[in-house]
Amino acid sequence: MCSWAHLGRLALCFLLLSCTAKGQLDPPSFQPGVLHQYHYTVDFQIGHISQPSVRNSSLKAEAAIQVHLLWRNASHPGEQLVHVKIHDFKIHHVPEHEKTGNVSMGLSPEDLLAGEDFGHIALPVIFHWNSGKVEGFYGASEGGSQTLDLKRGLISLFQLQLRSGVEVDVSGKCLVTYNISHNNVVKTKDLHSCTGATQGHTSVNKAFGVQWQPTSKSLYSMDSRLIQSVVTEEAHIISLTLKSSIGANITSRQKLELESVLPGPPELLGQTMQEVLSTLPGKYHAIDIIGQPLKTTCQHCHSLITYLKESGKRPMRINLSKPLSTRRFHTFVQMLRHAKKRDILQLLQKSSEDVVPFLIDAAVAAQSTASLSALSEFLDFNNKKQVSLQEKFLYAAAFAPHPSIELLSTVMNKLKGKVAEPTVMTTGIIITGAVVRKLCQMNLCGEKEVEYAKATLVEGLKESEEEEDEIIYLLSLKNAQLPETIPLLLEYAEEDTGSVSVTALTALQSFHREHITDEVKKTLRRIFHQNRESYEKNARLAAAEILLLADPSLFDFRNIILALESMDIETSKLLLSKINNILRSQHPSRNVFQQALKDSQLNNYYRLSRLGGSSVFSGLMAASDDMVSTYSLELLYTESGLLRRSLSDFSILTHDNPLRAAQVSIEASGLESLLGGGGAEEEEGSEGQEVMAGMSAILFDVQLRPIVFFKGYMDLVSKIFANSGEPTSIVEGNVLLIDHLQGIQLQSGIQATAEFQGGLGLEIFANVDVSLWDQDSRTSIKTKSGLVIDFRAEVSSPFYQAHVKTRTEAETALNFNTIVKFFGSPAQICLQLFQEPLPYREIFTLVESFPLRNVTSKVCKGRKAIIPGREFPLHRANSDMCKVLLSEDEKPQEPPTLF
């Protein structure tokens, strides 16, 4: 007699057995002498993700598929050779007409066979099946590459290993997950994990990158070991990270359904698979099942040869801040990517002087072997007449969205040779760091050319004897952002007390906070608290800012607050303004600050109130679901009321990818002596400091070569007489910010490509105007740009092509002005940051074509708007002062200004 406990154990045992059986399924196979007739359909769709008024492009294809067992291993029947042949292939185009309704159109077999590539569709293929795993793919003739991809997509449906792991099919080598329930199998493929034959490139900076969101799922229905049906659905949403409304949605669906089982050819006999294959007519050979990249030329690109023939008839005019010039820039980049060296060299040699800089930007952005070789031959760094072109080439290399080893080698070879102009060598050293950083971000840091460039920068710094040379190499390492150079930067930050220390510390500021370790913080504390030496105020400010922003401790925050009273008025006011700015933000350090300020010894009027004009302002320029754009202004004054330093910063954060779009710092020193002031009011060590004014700029995370307006009294006097009143150019040229080309292999075997190009025509000018007679100073920084983003996604097959295009254009101008009246005490200050009206336009296009019938259709929609100009609010007191200073009566003509 069974006990209740025994019955319970039996019930549990049967339950476990039933659960196990539910998750198990025998691997698929075919029986000999049977012909399996399947019905196969493929349909796909492509459309814009943000413009519903432009219809999607849809296509459906169907065919009869005959499958039979060719051979099986006598000792292991699960190992088989399976013969597959496609019959009666038809396609149906179903456009979405708004008024006439859906209209179906099919192509006859004669139309299909007329295509040179598609005539091979009826040729049979064989695949090697081993317990559901496709281990080989064989064909008598490869035929056209696109036709073969369609067969790869069909055979990939038979890849059914029934266990999660890695599988190889038309998509590549991918991770798959199986979920088995009775006779149904769900296979999910992680398309992000796929590796194989890939094509394309992308921008290093993720803020200018592309989001690719793919999904793939297949449902199998089995009856014993026979596949009854397969349905595979996949979707690809590809969009620009910076503005997700630009992009395309591509979907694809396959369905294989068993229609009938008929008597078929007999099984072939043979000891091995290779023996059987060798006896077949047509000489079957192995073919890679992974889809291969399309080897096509750029059909929508212009020909450089044609341009060279016609260029003399219509001279080109370049206006960098206009979208028209940026569109031309895109055209030339594509043109030069497919041109030969001799044609590019001829273009550079015969073009006018005002056009050659534009062509150099395009040639570097194209970054083909031919374009770089032509540039190397055209540019002679020993020729002083080409100085502006040499700097143009170097800056274009620094801004390259995905630099190559070949580009770095070209730069290094030029710098190793004779360089006639010292400023060109300086620029070359600084931008080398930017190229190295991008190559390291592309996982090419270990290449010998990159290792050589890194060693050159480090050795150059160690061997420098002059302060100016040390600063240049430190700026290069700032661009490079190599974690292994942090100890070297700390050494120069601590051992020098002046400009070298400041530069080394600003280089440390560019590192992510994870690199600011406790050892780094120890050095920063010694600099800020001046434990060993007295440091220039900008060095102490930089050290404090790193401590405050890089996971600060309560100890550091408390000591910085306590140190305020021992600092000079303006430095302590600026530092306190930085702390208050962080408290008003969402920065992670804010929580630590709030906790520390619960201590009444810190949070009181005596500690947190400071006189002075130095301050920091920050605010929001624009915000969307996927992007935030901010600005900040930092002003440091001398105790005489003169502007010591102004720093304007414009940053973008998109999907946690930060980008410093632009930062401009203007510094001046020694001006008190010209106004009868004394040096005693200035920071320690400034007595006898020579008159100087200069500018430093960062553009798209690239530190540029600093510009000196004047240095020394004699230089100042000479520039007073030579001053034309024209602003100084900081940067002008074309930059390819977004450059993405991606091949997408659909499960069906159909090829898709997506291409983004985002160009910016940029002009940044600055003017510093100091008047001794009226005792005022005026600075102006003006940024003008023309932005164009081109997007193109295409689906290509032998019988049908469809592509969607988007073009976005904008013309922007941003101005930052300061007015300082320092004849009174305190000085009167007015800051202005305003954006001019922004014209904006988008064009959406859909093009469909049937090559076999020479039929093409096109749909185009557009929209445009003007975003009103606006002035960004800074501070109420600032607004009141601007009203006073700007409302003053117009004065008579002033004498010549300092600069």
PDB file of N, CA, C and O in Angstrom, residues 534-569:
ATOM      1  N   SER A 534      53.488  78.985  -3.945  1.00  0.00           N
ATOM      2  CA  SER A 534      52.402  79.925  -4.229  1.00  0.00           C
ATOM      3  C   SER A 534      52.091  79.851  -5.715  1.00  0.00           C
ATOM      4  O   SER A 534      52.994  79.999  -6.554  1.00  0.00           O
ATOM      5  N   TYR A 535      50.802  79.621  -6.052  1.00  0.00           N
ATOM      6  CA  TYR A 535      50.409  79.409  -7.437  1.00  0.00           C
ATOM      7  C   TYR A 535      49.580  80.572  -7.959  1.00  0.00           C
ATOM      8  O   TYR A 535      48.911  81.283  -7.187  1.00  0.00           O
ATOM      9  N   GLU A 536      49.618  80.738  -9.275  1.00  0.00           N
ATOM     10  CA  GLU A 536      48.821  81.751  -9.951  1.00  0.00           C
ATOM     11  C   GLU A 536      47.340  81.442  -9.712  1.00  0.00           C
ATOM     12  O   GLU A 536      46.941  80.289  -9.583  1.00  0.00           O
ATOM     13  N   LYS A 537      46.516  82.480  -9.607  1.00  0.00           N
ATOM     14  CA  LYS A 537      45.122  82.298  -9.193  1.00  0.00           C
ATOM     15  C   LYS A 537      44.355  81.354 -10.126  1.00  0.00           C
ATOM     16  O   LYS A 537      43.515  80.571  -9.664  1.00  0.00           O
ATOM     17  N   ASN A 538      44.648  81.389 -11.435  1.00  0.00           N
ATOM     18  CA  ASN A 538      43.952  80.489 -12.345  1.00  0.00           C
ATOM     19  C   ASN A 538      44.291  79.026 -12.067  1.00  0.00           C
ATOM     20  O   ASN A 538      43.464  78.132 -12.277  1.00  0.00           O
ATOM     21  N   ALA A 539      45.505  78.765 -11.600  1.00  0.00           N
ATOM     22  CA  ALA A 539      45.886  77.393 -11.242  1.00  0.00           C
ATOM     23  C   ALA A 539      45.083  76.930 -10.035  1.00  0.00           C
ATOM     24  O   ALA A 539      44.572  75.802  -9.990  1.00  0.00           O
ATOM     25  N   ARG A 540      44.974  77.783  -9.017  1.00  0.00           N
ATOM     26  CA  ARG A 540      44.207  77.412  -7.826  1.00  0.00           C
ATOM     27  C   ARG A 540      42.732  77.204  -8.165  1.00  0.00           C
ATOM     28  O   ARG A 540      42.089  76.278  -7.672  1.00  0.00           O
ATOM     29  N   LEU A 541      42.204  78.053  -9.043  1.00  0.00           N
ATOM     30  CA  LEU A 541      40.808  77.896  -9.455  1.00  0.00           C
ATOM     31  C   LEU A 541      40.599  76.572 -10.194  1.00  0.00           C
ATOM     32  O   LEU A 541      39.610  75.872  -9.962  1.00  0.00           O
ATOM     33  N   ALA A 542      41.522  76.229 -11.096  1.00  0.00           N
ATOM     34  CA  ALA A 542      41.399  74.983 -11.850  1.00  0.00           C
ATOM     35  C   ALA A 542      41.478  73.779 -10.921  1.00  0.00           C
ATOM     36  O   ALA A 542      40.702  72.814 -11.054  1.00  0.00           O
ATOM     37  N   ALA A 543      42.412  73.811  -9.956  1.00  0.00           N
ATOM     38  CA  ALA A 543      42.536  72.700  -9.009  1.00  0.00           C
ATOM     39  C   ALA A 543      41.265  72.557  -8.178  1.00  0.00           C
ATOM     40  O   ALA A 543      40.766  71.441  -7.950  1.00  0.00           O
ATOM     41  N   ALA A 544      40.720  73.677  -7.721  1.00  0.00           N
ATOM     42  CA  ALA A 544      39.492  73.631  -6.919  1.00  0.00           C
ATOM     43  C   ALA A 544      38.320  73.101  -7.726  1.00  0.00           C
ATOM     44  O   ALA A 544      37.503  72.317  -7.222  1.00  0.00           O
ATOM     45  N   GLU A 545      38.221  73.513  -8.988  1.00  0.00           N
ATOM     46  CA  GLU A 545      37.103  73.079  -9.811  1.00  0.00           C
ATOM     47  C   GLU A 545      37.134  71.566 -10.035  1.00  0.00           C
ATOM     48  O   GLU A 545      36.095  70.903 -10.002  1.00  0.00           O
ATOM     49  N   ILE A 546      38.330  70.998 -10.256  1.00  0.00           N
ATOM     50  CA  ILE A 546      38.418  69.541 -10.427  1.00  0.00           C
ATOM     51  C   ILE A 546      37.991  68.836  -9.149  1.00  0.00           C
ATOM     52  O   ILE A 546      37.242  67.854  -9.179  1.00  0.00           O
ATOM     53  N   LEU A 547      38.451  69.333  -8.003  1.00  0.00           N
ATOM     54  CA  LEU A 547      38.076  68.724  -6.726  1.00  0.00           C
ATOM     55  C   LEU A 547      36.563  68.803  -6.493  1.00  0.00           C
ATOM     56  O   LEU A 547      35.958  67.879  -5.937  1.00  0.00           O
ATOM     57  N   LEU A 548      35.945  69.900  -6.903  1.00  0.00           N
ATOM     58  CA  LEU A 548      34.514  70.086  -6.670  1.00  0.00           C
ATOM     59  C   LEU A 548      33.645  69.253  -7.602  1.00  0.00           C
ATOM     60  O   LEU A 548      32.518  68.892  -7.244  1.00  0.00           O
ATOM     61  N   LEU A 549      34.136  68.941  -8.788  1.00  0.00           N
ATOM     62  CA  LEU A 549      33.316  68.258  -9.792  1.00  0.00           C
ATOM     63  C   LEU A 549      33.575  66.760  -9.869  1.00  0.00           C
ATOM     64  O   LEU A 549      32.738  66.017 -10.376  1.00  0.00           O
ATOM     65  N   ALA A 550      34.721  66.304  -9.384  1.00  0.00           N
ATOM     66  CA  ALA A 550      35.078  64.882  -9.531  1.00  0.00           C
ATOM     67  C   ALA A 550      34.818  64.147  -8.223  1.00  0.00           C
ATOM     68  O   ALA A 550      35.729  63.919  -7.428  1.00  0.00           O
ATOM     69  N   ASP A 551      33.557  63.772  -7.990  1.00  0.00           N
ATOM     70  CA  ASP A 551      33.178  63.023  -6.784  1.00  0.00           C
ATOM     71  C   ASP A 551      33.784  63.650  -5.525  1.00  0.00           C
ATOM     72  O   ASP A 551      34.600  63.026  -4.828  1.00  0.00           O
ATOM     73  N   PRO A 552      33.419  64.860  -5.190  1.00  0.00           N
ATOM     74  CA  PRO A 552      34.054  65.546  -4.055  1.00  0.00           C
ATOM     75  C   PRO A 552      33.686  64.906  -2.717  1.00  0.00           C
ATOM     76  O   PRO A 552      32.607  64.325  -2.553  1.00  0.00           O
ATOM     77  N   SER A 553      34.576  65.037  -1.776  1.00  0.00           N
ATOM     78  CA  SER A 553      34.310  64.580  -0.411  1.00  0.00           C
ATOM     79  C   SER A 553      33.861  65.773   0.415  1.00  0.00           C
ATOM     80  O   SER A 553      34.091  66.932   0.057  1.00  0.00           O
ATOM     81  N   LEU A 554      33.223  65.486   1.560  1.00  0.00           N
ATOM     82  CA  LEU A 554      32.845  66.563   2.473  1.00  0.00           C
ATOM     83  C   LEU A 554      34.080  67.309   2.962  1.00  0.00           C
ATOM     84  O   LEU A 554      34.058  68.530   3.152  1.00  0.00           O
ATOM     85  N   PHE A 555      35.166  66.559   3.122  1.00  0.00           N
ATOM     86  CA  PHE A 555      36.429  67.141   3.578  1.00  0.00           C
ATOM     87  C   PHE A 555      36.923  68.199   2.588  1.00  0.00           C
ATOM     88  O   PHE A 555      37.291  69.309   2.983  1.00  0.00           O
ATOM     89  N   ASP A 556      36.915  67.871   1.281  1.00  0.00           N
ATOM     90  CA  ASP A 556      37.398  68.819   0.270  1.00  0.00           C
ATOM     91  C   ASP A 556      36.505  70.047   0.199  1.00  0.00           C
ATOM     92  O   ASP A 556      36.982  71.190   0.127  1.00  0.00           O
ATOM     93  N   PHE A 557      35.190  69.822   0.198  1.00  0.00           N
ATOM     94  CA  PHE A 557      34.275  70.956   0.094  1.00  0.00           C
ATOM     95  C   PHE A 557      34.434  71.891   1.300  1.00  0.00           C
ATOM     96  O   PHE A 557      34.483  73.113   1.158  1.00  0.00           O
ATOM     97  N   ARG A 558      34.536  71.328   2.482  1.00  0.00           N
ATOM     98  CA  ARG A 558      34.670  72.132   3.685  1.00  0.00           C
ATOM     99  C   ARG A 558      35.947  72.971   3.644  1.00  0.00           C
ATOM    100  O   ARG A 558      35.927  74.178   3.937  1.00  0.00           O
ATOM    101  N   ASN A 559      37.054  72.339   3.238  1.00  0.00           N
ATOM    102  CA  ASN A 559      38.323  73.068   3.227  1.00  0.00           C
ATOM    103  C   ASN A 559      38.358  74.166   2.167  1.00  0.00           C
ATOM    104  O   ASN A 559      38.998  75.203   2.352  1.00  0.00           O
ATOM    105  N   ILE A 560      37.678  73.935   1.051  1.00  0.00           N
ATOM    106  CA  ILE A 560      37.622  74.973   0.012  1.00  0.00           C
ATOM    107  C   ILE A 560      36.821  76.176   0.517  1.00  0.00           C
ATOM    108  O   ILE A 560      37.216  77.340   0.314  1.00  0.00           O
ATOM    109  N   ILE A 561      35.706  75.922   1.187  1.00  0.00           N
ATOM    110  CA  ILE A 561      34.908  77.028   1.741  1.00  0.00           C
ATOM    111  C   ILE A 561      35.721  77.808   2.782  1.00  0.00           C
ATOM    112  O   ILE A 561      35.728  79.047   2.803  1.00  0.00           O
ATOM    113  N   LEU A 562      36.419  77.085   3.643  1.00  0.00           N
ATOM    114  CA  LEU A 562      37.199  77.754   4.676  1.00  0.00           C
ATOM    115  C   LEU A 562      38.354  78.569   4.100  1.00  0.00           C
ATOM    116  O   LEU A 562      38.792  79.553   4.695  1.00  0.00           O
ATOM    117  N   ALA A 563      38.840  78.147   2.909  1.00  0.00           N
ATOM    118  CA  ALA A 563      39.974  78.845   2.289  1.00  0.00           C
ATOM    119  C   ALA A 563      39.564  80.124   1.583  1.00  0.00           C
ATOM    120  O   ALA A 563      40.424  80.930   1.196  1.00  0.00           O
ATOM    121  N   LEU A 564      38.266  80.349   1.394  1.00  0.00           N
ATOM    122  CA  LEU A 564      37.816  81.522   0.651  1.00  0.00           C
ATOM    123  C   LEU A 564      38.289  82.824   1.285  1.00  0.00           C
ATOM    124  O   LEU A 564      38.656  83.771   0.591  1.00  0.00           O
ATOM    125  N   GLU A 565      38.265  82.885   2.609  1.00  0.00           N
ATOM    126  CA  GLU A 565      38.592  84.146   3.269  1.00  0.00           C
ATOM    127  C   GLU A 565      40.058  84.531   3.119  1.00  0.00           C
ATOM    128  O   GLU A 565      40.420  85.702   3.284  1.00  0.00           O
ATOM    129  N   SER A 566      40.929  83.544   2.803  1.00  0.00           N
ATOM    130  CA  SER A 566      42.350  83.858   2.629  1.00  0.00           C
ATOM    131  C   SER A 566      42.692  84.194   1.178  1.00  0.00           C
ATOM    132  O   SER A 566      43.840  84.535   0.879  1.00  0.00           O
ATOM    133  N   MET A 567      41.731  84.103   0.274  1.00  0.00           N
ATOM    134  CA  MET A 567      41.974  84.392  -1.140  1.00  0.00           C
ATOM    135  C   MET A 567      41.617  85.834  -1.440  1.00  0.00           C
ATOM    136  O   MET A 567      40.873  86.490  -0.680  1.00  0.00           O
ATOM    137  N   ASP A 568      42.119  86.343  -2.565  1.00  0.00           N
ATOM    138  CA  ASP A 568      41.781  87.718  -2.939  1.00  0.00           C
ATOM    139  C   ASP A 568      40.301  87.808  -3.296  1.00  0.00           C
ATOM    140  O   ASP A 568      39.627  86.806  -3.546  1.00  0.00           O
ATOM    141  N   ILE A 569      39.784  89.006  -3.326  1.00  0.00           N
ATOM    142  CA  ILE A 569      38.344  89.239  -3.439  1.00  0.00           C
ATOM    143  C   ILE A 569      37.758  88.582  -4.694  1.00  0.00           C
ATOM    144  O   ILE A 569      36.775  87.835  -4.635  1.00  0.00           O
TER     145      ILE A 569
END
